[in-house]
């Protein structure tokens, strides 16, 4: 019996199309069949473009038949967070304000994936303007977790996490400003890569915070993330903040063994007040790293609460500045929670904001000094597995604010430092919810965290678990 | 640096061009106040001679093990 193509990894399906084991149409139809089955339960897609996708798949098959392979992902159907501009397409940014916004340009990250041969399945749900950590959306409804439909996906790349986990798309772009790739990866049991600030161009990606925003993939495996990073990374004339650092062979890095790397375990903060099942997954993963030949040492990191506070100050001001005009002209068109988050930025004086920005260099230097003897640091993504949609609804549950604050405490410091971080599936709770951990690397050293993550996935199968509809 | 008062928040928001009511200012203070307190140990301590591009410089330094 032939494998259901939608269940394959991005790397495997790209190879299968190139080798003509499957046509792009067969692969695309397989994804569309799963989308039809799952979408009513997940609400993961913002738009499904079935006819266009099949036409593009047929064109890809015809080109391949004539020897015209466009790139390494020729004919692979993907969908992305609905904040990546594609010329001529509606890009809602998860909002009422941009419900009918048609992009005039195509984002660099998306264009590079198109140049590699990918085709478009549609667009994915997200938190309104990427400003929410759970997956709630006041305008389009919450996205549901495929491993527990009553539970959140994490946000803001909620549709990306949900759709990749349910095998509706082979991978998806997310964005990470305060944890928005890593949290959906953790809650939904997929692999997510928050890249170094400056690694991937942000041109044509909806902004939330110009200092903290990063573009990155969610996928089923570390190797898939490495493929996508290699295609998107590098300088871009349209975004001078994308640095001209060399783009190494990320896929080659994933073939390296874990033996020889040194991994730091924080002595505090990231190991405090953990849910017992998250703590268990952390301990088990550290043990697995040891078995694979990694050297494990304890690291004393600088005060992470200060980093988190600085991140909040920077994000709040920059988000408010982006949204100021609409806050004045169209306040009624924001969801109440997003409006409240935006208003927080109004309270912060300019000097305080600039102090938070000026401290970024010294703070990163202090982190680098503290981690100078390790290749990466391991930490939970969040102290808890996915909460329920009801208990994390700020508008409906009295304890929801406390739940939300707890969710993001382990991700924000990394955004402030601009570091890369790879979230990998690391276990499941007794009730079947995924648990992920993050590998925090040095600036622009994505190869090392991809190497560790891929070696871990070669010896575990958490990333291969496919959710089932009840 | 302590969390801003309702009055201070009202003044800063007005100066930003998006005035807020007292009740909203109080809510903002409770929400963002902890970030002010968390950053208090850093505020007012940074040296004068801190290059504006320090973050990028540190970011692109080659790691020495």
Coordinates of C-alpha atoms in Angstrom, one line a residue:
Chain A
X1 CA 0.0 0.0 0.0
X2 CA 1.3 3.4 -0.9
X3 CA 2.0 6.0 1.8
X4 CA -0.5 8.8 2.2
X5 CA 1.7 11.6 0.8
X6 CA 0.4 14.2 3.2
X7 CA 1.9 12.2 6.1
X8 CA 5.5 12.4 4.7
X9 CA 8.0 15.0 5.8
X10 CA 8.8 18.0 3.6
X11 CA 12.1 16.6 2.6
X12 CA 10.7 13.2 1.8
X13 CA 7.8 14.5 -0.3
X14 CA 10.0 16.9 -2.2
X15 CA 12.2 13.9 -3.1
X16 CA 9.2 11.8 -4.0
X17 CA 7.9 14.4 -6.4
X18 CA 11.4 14.9 -8.0
X19 CA 11.7 11.1 -8.4
X20 CA 8.1 11.0 -9.8
X21 CA 6.9 8.5 -7.1
X22 CA 4.1 11.0 -6.6
X23 CA 2.9 13.8 -8.7
X24 CA 2.4 17.3 -7.3
X25 CA -1.3 16.8 -7.9
X26 CA -1.4 13.6 -5.9
X27 CA 0.4 15.3 -3.0
X28 CA -1.7 18.5 -3.2
X29 CA -4.9 16.4 -3.3
X30 CA -3.8 14.4 -0.3
X31 CA -3.3 17.7 1.7
X32 CA -6.7 19.0 0.5
X33 CA -8.4 15.8 1.6
X34 CA -7.0 16.1 5.0
X35 CA -7.8 19.8 5.2
X36 CA -11.4 19.0 4.3
X37 CA -11.6 16.5 7.1
X38 CA -9.8 18.5 9.8
X39 CA -10.6 22.2 9.1
X40 CA -14.1 22.1 10.7
X41 CA -12.5 20.9 13.9
X42 CA -9.3 23.0 13.9
X43 CA -10.1 26.4 12.2
X44 CA -6.5 26.4 11.2
X45 CA -6.9 27.8 7.7
X46 CA -7.9 31.4 7.0
X47 CA -8.4 30.7 3.3
X48 CA -8.3 27.4 1.4
X49 CA -7.5 27.8 -2.3
X50 CA -8.1 24.3 -3.6
X51 CA -8.7 25.0 -7.3
X52 CA -5.7 27.3 -7.6
X53 CA -3.5 24.8 -5.7
X54 CA -4.5 22.0 -8.0
X55 CA -3.9 24.1 -11.1
X56 CA -0.5 25.1 -9.8
X57 CA 0.2 21.4 -9.0
X58 CA -0.7 20.4 -12.6
X59 CA 1.6 23.2 -13.9
X60 CA 4.4 21.9 -11.7
X61 CA 3.9 18.3 -13.0
X62 CA 3.9 19.5 -16.6
X63 CA 7.1 21.4 -16.0
X64 CA 8.7 18.5 -14.3
X65 CA 7.7 16.2 -17.2
X66 CA 9.7 18.6 -19.5
X67 CA 12.7 18.5 -17.2
X68 CA 11.9 21.9 -15.7
X69 CA 12.4 21.4 -12.0
X70 CA 12.1 24.9 -10.5
X71 CA 14.0 24.2 -7.3
X72 CA 14.5 21.8 -4.4
X73 CA 10.8 22.1 -3.3
X74 CA 9.3 21.8 -6.8
X75 CA 5.6 21.1 -6.6
X76 CA 5.4 21.0 -2.8
X77 CA 2.2 22.6 -1.5
X78 CA 2.5 24.8 1.6
X79 CA 0.4 27.3 3.5
X80 CA 1.7 30.1 5.7
X81 CA 0.7 32.4 8.6
X82 CA -1.6 35.0 7.0
X83 CA 0.9 37.9 7.5
X84 CA 3.3 37.2 4.7
X85 CA 2.4 39.5 1.8
X86 CA 1.8 37.9 -1.6
X87 CA 1.1 40.3 -4.4
X88 CA -2.6 40.1 -5.4
X89 CA -3.7 38.0 -2.4
X90 CA -5.7 39.1 0.6
X91 CA -3.5 39.2 3.7
X92 CA -5.7 39.6 6.8
X93 CA -3.0 39.6 9.5
X94 CA -5.7 37.9 11.6
X95 CA -7.6 41.2 11.8
X96 CA -10.8 42.9 10.9
X97 CA -8.9 46.0 9.9
X98 CA -7.0 44.1 7.2
X99 CA -9.9 41.7 6.3
X100 CA -9.8 43.0 2.7
X101 CA -6.2 44.2 2.4
X102 CA -4.7 43.0 -0.9
X103 CA -0.9 43.0 -0.9
X104 CA 0.9 44.8 -3.7
X105 CA 4.3 43.0 -3.1
X106 CA 5.5 39.6 -2.1
X107 CA 7.5 39.1 1.0
X108 CA 11.1 38.1 0.5
X109 CA 10.8 35.0 2.6
X110 CA 7.8 33.8 0.7
X111 CA 9.3 34.7 -2.7
X112 CA 12.4 32.6 -1.9
X113 CA 10.2 29.6 -1.1
X114 CA 8.2 30.2 -4.3
X115 CA 11.5 30.4 -6.2
X116 CA 12.3 27.0 -4.7
X117 CA 9.2 25.6 -6.4
X118 CA 6.5 25.6 -3.6
X119 CA 2.9 26.1 -4.4
X120 CA 0.2 27.7 -2.3
X121 CA -2.6 25.8 -0.5
X122 CA -4.1 28.9 1.1
X123 CA -3.3 30.9 4.2
X124 CA -3.3 30.1 7.9
X125 CA -5.0 31.6 10.9
X126 CA -3.1 33.6 13.5
X127 CA -3.6 35.8 16.5
X128 CA -4.8 39.3 15.5
X129 CA -1.8 41.2 14.3
X130 CA 0.4 38.4 15.8
X131 CA -0.2 40.0 19.3
X132 CA -1.4 37.1 21.4
X133 CA 0.2 34.0 22.9
X134 CA -2.6 31.5 22.9
X135 CA -4.4 31.1 19.6
X136 CA -7.5 33.0 20.5
X137 CA -8.8 35.4 17.8
X138 CA -11.8 37.7 18.6
X139 CA -12.7 38.0 14.9
X140 CA -12.1 34.5 13.4
X141 CA -12.4 32.3 16.5
X142 CA -9.8 30.2 18.3
X143 CA -7.6 27.7 16.5
X144 CA -7.8 24.2 18.1
X145 CA -5.0 21.9 19.0
X146 CA -5.1 18.7 17.0
X147 CA -3.9 16.7 20.0
X148 CA -6.7 18.0 22.2
X149 CA -9.5 20.0 20.5
X150 CA -10.4 21.8 23.7
X151 CA -6.9 23.0 24.1
X152 CA -5.1 26.1 22.7
X153 CA -2.5 25.8 20.0
X154 CA -0.3 28.6 21.3
X155 CA 0.2 31.7 19.4
X156 CA 0.6 33.8 17.6
X157 CA 1.4 31.3 14.8
X158 CA -1.7 29.3 15.8
X159 CA -2.8 28.1 12.4
X160 CA 0.8 27.2 11.5
X161 CA 1.2 25.0 14.6
X162 CA -2.2 23.3 14.2
X163 CA -2.0 22.7 10.4
X164 CA 1.6 21.3 10.5
X165 CA 0.7 19.0 13.4
X166 CA -2.4 17.7 11.7
X167 CA -0.4 17.1 8.5
X168 CA -2.5 19.6 6.5
X169 CA 0.7 21.3 5.2
X170 CA 4.3 20.0 5.2
X171 CA 5.5 23.2 6.8
X172 CA 4.5 26.7 7.5
X173 CA 6.0 30.1 8.0
X174 CA 5.5 31.6 11.4
X175 CA 6.9 34.6 13.1
X176 CA 8.4 34.9 16.6
X177 CA 8.4 38.2 18.5
X178 CA 7.8 36.9 22.0
X179 CA 7.5 33.1 21.5
X180 CA 5.1 32.9 18.6
X181 CA 6.8 30.1 16.8
X182 CA 8.1 28.1 19.8
X183 CA 4.9 28.1 21.7
X184 CA 2.7 26.6 18.9
X185 CA 5.6 24.1 18.3
X186 CA 5.6 23.1 22.0
X187 CA 1.8 22.9 22.4
X188 CA 1.2 21.2 19.0
X189 CA 4.1 18.7 18.9
X190 CA 5.9 20.1 15.9
X191 CA 9.4 21.5 15.3
X192 CA 9.8 25.3 15.2
X193 CA 12.8 27.5 14.6
X194 CA 13.0 31.0 15.9
X195 CA 15.9 32.4 13.9
X196 CA 18.6 35.0 14.9
X197 CA 17.4 38.6 14.5
X198 CA 18.9 39.6 11.1
X199 CA 19.1 36.0 9.7
X200 CA 16.0 36.2 7.4
X201 CA 14.6 39.3 5.7
X202 CA 11.4 40.7 7.1
X203 CA 10.5 42.6 4.0
X204 CA 6.9 42.1 3.2
X205 CA 6.1 40.5 6.5
X206 CA 3.6 42.2 8.7
X207 CA 5.5 44.1 11.5
X208 CA 4.8 43.9 15.2
X209 CA 8.1 45.0 16.7
X210 CA 11.0 46.0 14.4
X211 CA 13.6 45.1 17.0
X212 CA 12.2 41.7 18.0
X213 CA 10.4 40.3 15.0
X214 CA 11.9 37.2 13.4
X215 CA 10.7 35.0 10.5
X216 CA 11.0 31.2 10.8
X217 CA 9.5 27.9 9.9
X218 CA 7.3 25.3 11.7
X219 CA 7.7 21.8 10.3
X220 CA 7.6 18.2 11.1
X221 CA 11.3 17.6 11.5
X222 CA 14.5 19.5 12.2
X223 CA 15.8 18.6 8.8
X224 CA 12.8 20.2 7.2
X225 CA 13.4 23.4 9.2
X226 CA 17.0 23.3 8.0
X227 CA 16.0 23.1 4.4
X228 CA 13.6 26.0 4.7
X229 CA 16.1 28.1 6.6
X230 CA 18.7 27.5 3.9
X231 CA 16.3 28.7 1.3
X232 CA 15.3 31.9 3.1
X233 CA 18.4 33.1 4.9
X234 CA 20.7 35.8 3.8
X235 CA 21.0 39.4 2.9
X236 CA 18.1 41.2 1.1
X237 CA 18.3 44.7 -0.5
X238 CA 14.7 45.2 0.5
X239 CA 15.6 44.8 4.2
X240 CA 19.0 46.0 5.2
X241 CA 18.5 44.6 8.7
X242 CA 18.9 41.2 7.2
X243 CA 22.7 40.8 7.7
X244 CA 25.1 39.5 5.2
X245 CA 26.4 36.8 7.5
X246 CA 27.4 33.7 5.5
X247 CA 24.6 31.2 5.0
X248 CA 26.1 27.8 6.0
X249 CA 24.8 24.4 4.8
X250 CA 22.2 23.9 7.5
X251 CA 21.1 20.5 6.1
X252 CA 24.7 19.2 6.4
X253 CA 24.7 20.3 10.0
X254 CA 21.7 18.0 10.7
X255 CA 23.7 15.0 9.7
X256 CA 26.3 15.6 12.4
X257 CA 26.2 13.5 15.5
X258 CA 25.5 14.9 18.9
X259 CA 28.8 13.5 20.3
X260 CA 31.1 16.3 21.2
X261 CA 28.7 19.1 21.9
X262 CA 28.3 20.7 25.3
X263 CA 24.8 21.6 26.4
X264 CA 24.1 23.9 29.3
X265 CA 21.2 23.4 31.7
X266 CA 20.2 26.6 33.5
X267 CA 20.6 26.5 37.2
X268 CA 17.6 28.7 37.8
X269 CA 14.5 30.4 36.2
X270 CA 13.9 27.9 33.4
X271 CA 13.8 25.1 35.9
X272 CA 11.6 26.8 38.4
X273 CA 7.9 26.2 38.9
X274 CA 7.6 23.6 36.1
X275 CA 4.5 21.4 35.6
X276 CA 5.7 17.9 36.7
X277 CA 5.2 16.5 33.2
X278 CA 7.2 19.3 31.6
X279 CA 9.9 18.8 34.2
X280 CA 9.8 15.0 33.4
X281 CA 10.3 15.7 29.7
X282 CA 13.2 18.0 30.4
X283 CA 15.0 15.4 32.6
X284 CA 14.3 12.6 30.0
X285 CA 15.7 14.8 27.2
X286 CA 18.8 15.6 29.1
X287 CA 19.3 11.9 29.7
X288 CA 18.8 11.2 26.0
X289 CA 21.4 13.9 25.1
X290 CA 23.9 12.2 27.5
X291 CA 23.3 8.9 25.9
X292 CA 23.9 10.4 22.5
X293 CA 27.3 11.6 23.7
X294 CA 26.6 15.2 24.6
X295 CA 28.4 16.8 27.6
X296 CA 25.9 18.3 30.0
X297 CA 26.9 21.1 32.3
X298 CA 25.1 23.6 34.5
X299 CA 25.0 27.3 33.5
X300 CA 24.3 30.3 35.6
X301 CA 22.5 32.7 33.3
X302 CA 22.1 36.4 34.1
X303 CA 18.8 37.6 35.5
X304 CA 16.2 36.5 33.0
X305 CA 13.4 38.5 34.6
X306 CA 15.2 41.7 33.7
X307 CA 15.5 40.5 30.1
X308 CA 11.8 39.6 30.0
X309 CA 10.9 43.1 31.4
X310 CA 13.1 44.8 28.8
X311 CA 11.5 42.7 26.1
X312 CA 8.0 43.7 27.2
X313 CA 8.9 47.4 27.3
X314 CA 10.4 47.3 23.7
X315 CA 7.5 45.2 22.3
X316 CA 4.8 47.3 23.9
X317 CA 6.2 50.6 22.5
X318 CA 7.0 49.4 19.0
X319 CA 3.6 47.7 18.6
X320 CA 1.8 50.8 19.8
X321 CA 3.8 53.0 17.4
X322 CA 2.9 50.7 14.4
X323 CA -0.8 50.7 15.3
X324 CA -1.2 54.3 16.5
X325 CA -3.1 55.5 13.5
X326 CA -5.6 52.7 13.7
X327 CA -5.9 53.0 17.5
X328 CA -7.1 56.6 16.9
X329 CA -9.2 56.0 13.8
X330 CA -10.5 52.5 14.2
X331 CA -10.4 51.5 17.9
X332 CA -13.7 49.6 17.5
X333 CA -12.1 47.3 14.9
X334 CA -9.6 45.7 17.3
X335 CA -10.4 42.7 19.5
X336 CA -10.6 43.9 23.1
X337 CA -7.5 41.9 24.3
X338 CA -5.3 43.2 21.4
X339 CA -6.4 46.8 22.0
X340 CA -5.5 46.4 25.7
X341 CA -2.0 45.1 24.8
X342 CA -1.5 47.9 22.3
X343 CA -2.5 50.5 24.9
X344 CA 0.2 49.2 27.3
X345 CA 2.7 50.8 24.9
X346 CA 1.2 54.2 25.5
X347 CA 2.4 54.2 29.1
X348 CA 6.1 54.0 28.4
X349 CA 8.2 57.2 28.2
X350 CA 10.7 57.5 25.3
X351 CA 13.7 57.5 27.6
X352 CA 12.6 54.2 29.2
X353 CA 12.1 52.6 25.8
X354 CA 15.6 53.8 24.6
X355 CA 17.2 52.5 27.8
X356 CA 15.7 49.1 27.2
X357 CA 17.1 49.2 23.6
X358 CA 20.5 50.5 24.7
X359 CA 20.9 47.7 27.3
X360 CA 20.4 45.0 24.5
X361 CA 24.1 44.9 23.6
X362 CA 25.5 44.7 27.1
X363 CA 22.8 42.1 28.0
X364 CA 23.8 39.9 25.0
X365 CA 27.5 40.3 25.9
X366 CA 26.7 39.1 29.5
X367 CA 24.7 36.1 28.1
X368 CA 27.6 35.2 25.8
X369 CA 30.0 35.3 28.7
X370 CA 27.8 33.2 30.8
X371 CA 27.4 30.6 28.1
X372 CA 31.0 30.7 26.7
X373 CA 31.7 27.1 27.7
X374 CA 28.6 25.6 26.0
X375 CA 27.3 25.2 22.5
X376 CA 23.6 25.6 23.4
X377 CA 21.3 25.9 26.3
X378 CA 18.3 23.6 26.8
X379 CA 15.1 25.0 28.5
X380 CA 11.4 24.4 28.5
X381 CA 9.4 26.5 26.0
X382 CA 6.7 27.0 28.6
X383 CA 6.3 25.8 32.2
X384 CA 3.0 24.0 31.3
X385 CA 1.4 22.0 28.5
X386 CA -1.4 23.5 26.4
X387 CA -4.1 25.0 28.7
X388 CA -7.7 24.7 27.6
X389 CA -9.3 27.3 25.3
X390 CA -11.7 28.3 28.1
X391 CA -9.2 28.7 30.9
X392 CA -6.9 30.9 28.8
X393 CA -9.7 33.2 27.4
X394 CA -8.9 36.5 29.0
X395 CA -12.4 37.8 28.2
X396 CA -14.1 34.8 29.8
X397 CA -12.0 33.3 32.6
X398 CA -11.1 35.3 35.7
X399 CA -7.7 33.5 36.1
X400 CA -6.7 33.8 32.4
X401 CA -4.3 36.7 32.9
X402 CA -2.2 34.7 35.2
X403 CA -2.2 31.7 32.8
X404 CA -1.0 34.0 30.0
X405 CA 1.8 35.6 31.9
X406 CA 3.1 32.1 32.8
X407 CA 3.0 30.9 29.2
X408 CA 5.5 33.3 27.8
X409 CA 8.1 33.7 30.6
X410 CA 10.6 31.3 29.0
X411 CA 10.4 32.7 25.5
X412 CA 10.6 36.5 25.8
X413 CA 14.2 36.7 27.2
X414 CA 15.4 35.0 24.0
X415 CA 13.7 37.5 21.8
X416 CA 15.3 40.4 23.6
X417 CA 18.7 38.8 23.1
X418 CA 17.9 38.1 19.4
X419 CA 19.2 34.5 19.7
X420 CA 18.1 31.5 17.7
X421 CA 16.1 28.9 19.4
X422 CA 14.8 25.5 18.1
X423 CA 11.7 24.1 19.7
X424 CA 11.5 20.3 19.4
X425 CA 8.8 17.8 20.5
X426 CA 10.1 16.1 23.6
X427 CA 7.3 14.0 25.0
X428 CA 3.6 13.8 25.7
X429 CA 1.6 14.2 28.9
X430 CA -0.5 11.4 30.3
X431 CA -3.6 13.0 28.7
X432 CA -1.8 13.0 25.3
X433 CA -0.8 16.7 25.0
X434 CA 2.6 17.4 23.4
X435 CA 5.5 18.8 25.4
X436 CA 8.4 20.7 23.7
X437 CA 11.7 22.0 24.7
X438 CA 13.9 24.7 23.3
X439 CA 17.6 24.6 22.3
X440 CA 18.9 28.2 22.6
X441 CA 22.0 28.8 20.4
X442 CA 24.5 31.6 19.9
X443 CA 23.8 34.4 17.5
X444 CA 23.8 33.1 13.9
X445 CA 24.7 29.6 15.1
X446 CA 21.6 27.9 13.9
X447 CA 23.7 24.9 12.6
X448 CA 24.6 23.8 16.1
X449 CA 21.0 23.8 17.5
X450 CA 19.8 22.1 14.3
X451 CA 22.6 19.5 14.7
X452 CA 21.5 18.7 18.3
X453 CA 17.8 18.7 17.4
X454 CA 18.3 16.4 14.4
X455 CA 20.4 13.9 16.4
X456 CA 17.7 13.9 19.1
X457 CA 15.0 13.2 16.5
X458 CA 17.0 10.3 15.1
X459 CA 16.8 8.6 18.5
X460 CA 13.2 9.5 19.4
X461 CA 9.8 9.4 17.7
X462 CA 7.9 12.2 19.4
X463 CA 7.9 14.3 16.2
X464 CA 6.3 11.4 14.2
X465 CA 3.1 11.1 16.3
X466 CA 0.2 11.9 14.1
X467 CA -3.0 13.2 15.9
X468 CA -6.3 11.4 15.3
X469 CA -9.7 12.9 15.1
X470 CA -11.9 11.7 18.1
Chain B
X1 CA 12.0 53.2 38.7
X2 CA 8.6 52.2 39.9
X3 CA 5.4 51.4 38.0
X4 CA 3.8 54.5 36.6
X5 CA 0.7 56.0 38.3
X6 CA -2.6 56.5 36.6
X7 CA -1.9 60.2 36.3
X8 CA 1.5 59.6 34.8
X9 CA 0.1 57.1 32.3
X10 CA -2.6 59.5 31.4
X11 CA -0.1 62.2 30.7
X12 CA 2.3 60.0 28.6
X13 CA -0.6 58.6 26.6
X14 CA -2.0 62.1 25.9
X15 CA 1.5 63.2 24.8
X16 CA 1.6 60.2 22.5
X17 CA -1.6 61.4 20.9
X18 CA -3.8 58.6 22.2
X19 CA -5.5 59.8 25.4
X20 CA -7.0 57.2 27.7
X21 CA -9.6 57.3 30.4
X22 CA -8.6 56.9 34.1
X23 CA -10.0 53.4 34.3
X24 CA -7.9 52.4 31.2
X25 CA -4.8 54.0 32.7
X26 CA -5.3 52.0 35.9
X27 CA -5.5 48.8 33.9
X28 CA -2.4 49.7 31.8
X29 CA -0.5 50.3 35.1
X30 CA -1.4 46.9 36.4
X31 CA -0.5 45.2 33.1
X32 CA 2.8 46.9 32.2
X33 CA 3.8 47.9 35.8
X34 CA 5.7 44.7 36.5
X35 CA 7.9 45.3 33.4
X36 CA 8.9 48.7 34.8
X37 CA 9.8 47.1 38.2
X38 CA 11.7 44.3 36.5
X39 CA 13.8 46.8 34.5
X40 CA 14.3 49.1 37.5
X41 CA 17.8 47.7 38.4
X42 CA 19.0 48.6 34.9
X43 CA 17.3 52.0 34.3
X44 CA 19.6 54.9 35.0
X45 CA 22.8 52.7 35.2
X46 CA 23.9 52.5 31.5
X47 CA 27.2 54.1 30.7
X48 CA 27.4 57.2 28.5
X49 CA 29.9 55.6 26.0
X50 CA 27.7 52.9 24.7
X51 CA 27.9 52.7 21.0
X52 CA 24.4 52.7 19.4
X53 CA 25.3 49.6 17.4
X54 CA 26.6 47.6 20.3
X55 CA 23.9 45.0 19.9
X56 CA 24.8 44.3 16.3
X57 CA 28.5 44.3 17.1
X58 CA 28.1 41.8 19.9
X59 CA 25.8 39.7 17.7
X60 CA 28.3 39.4 14.9
X61 CA 31.4 38.8 17.1
X62 CA 32.8 35.4 16.4
X63 CA 32.3 33.1 19.3
X64 CA 35.5 32.2 21.2
X65 CA 35.4 29.0 23.2

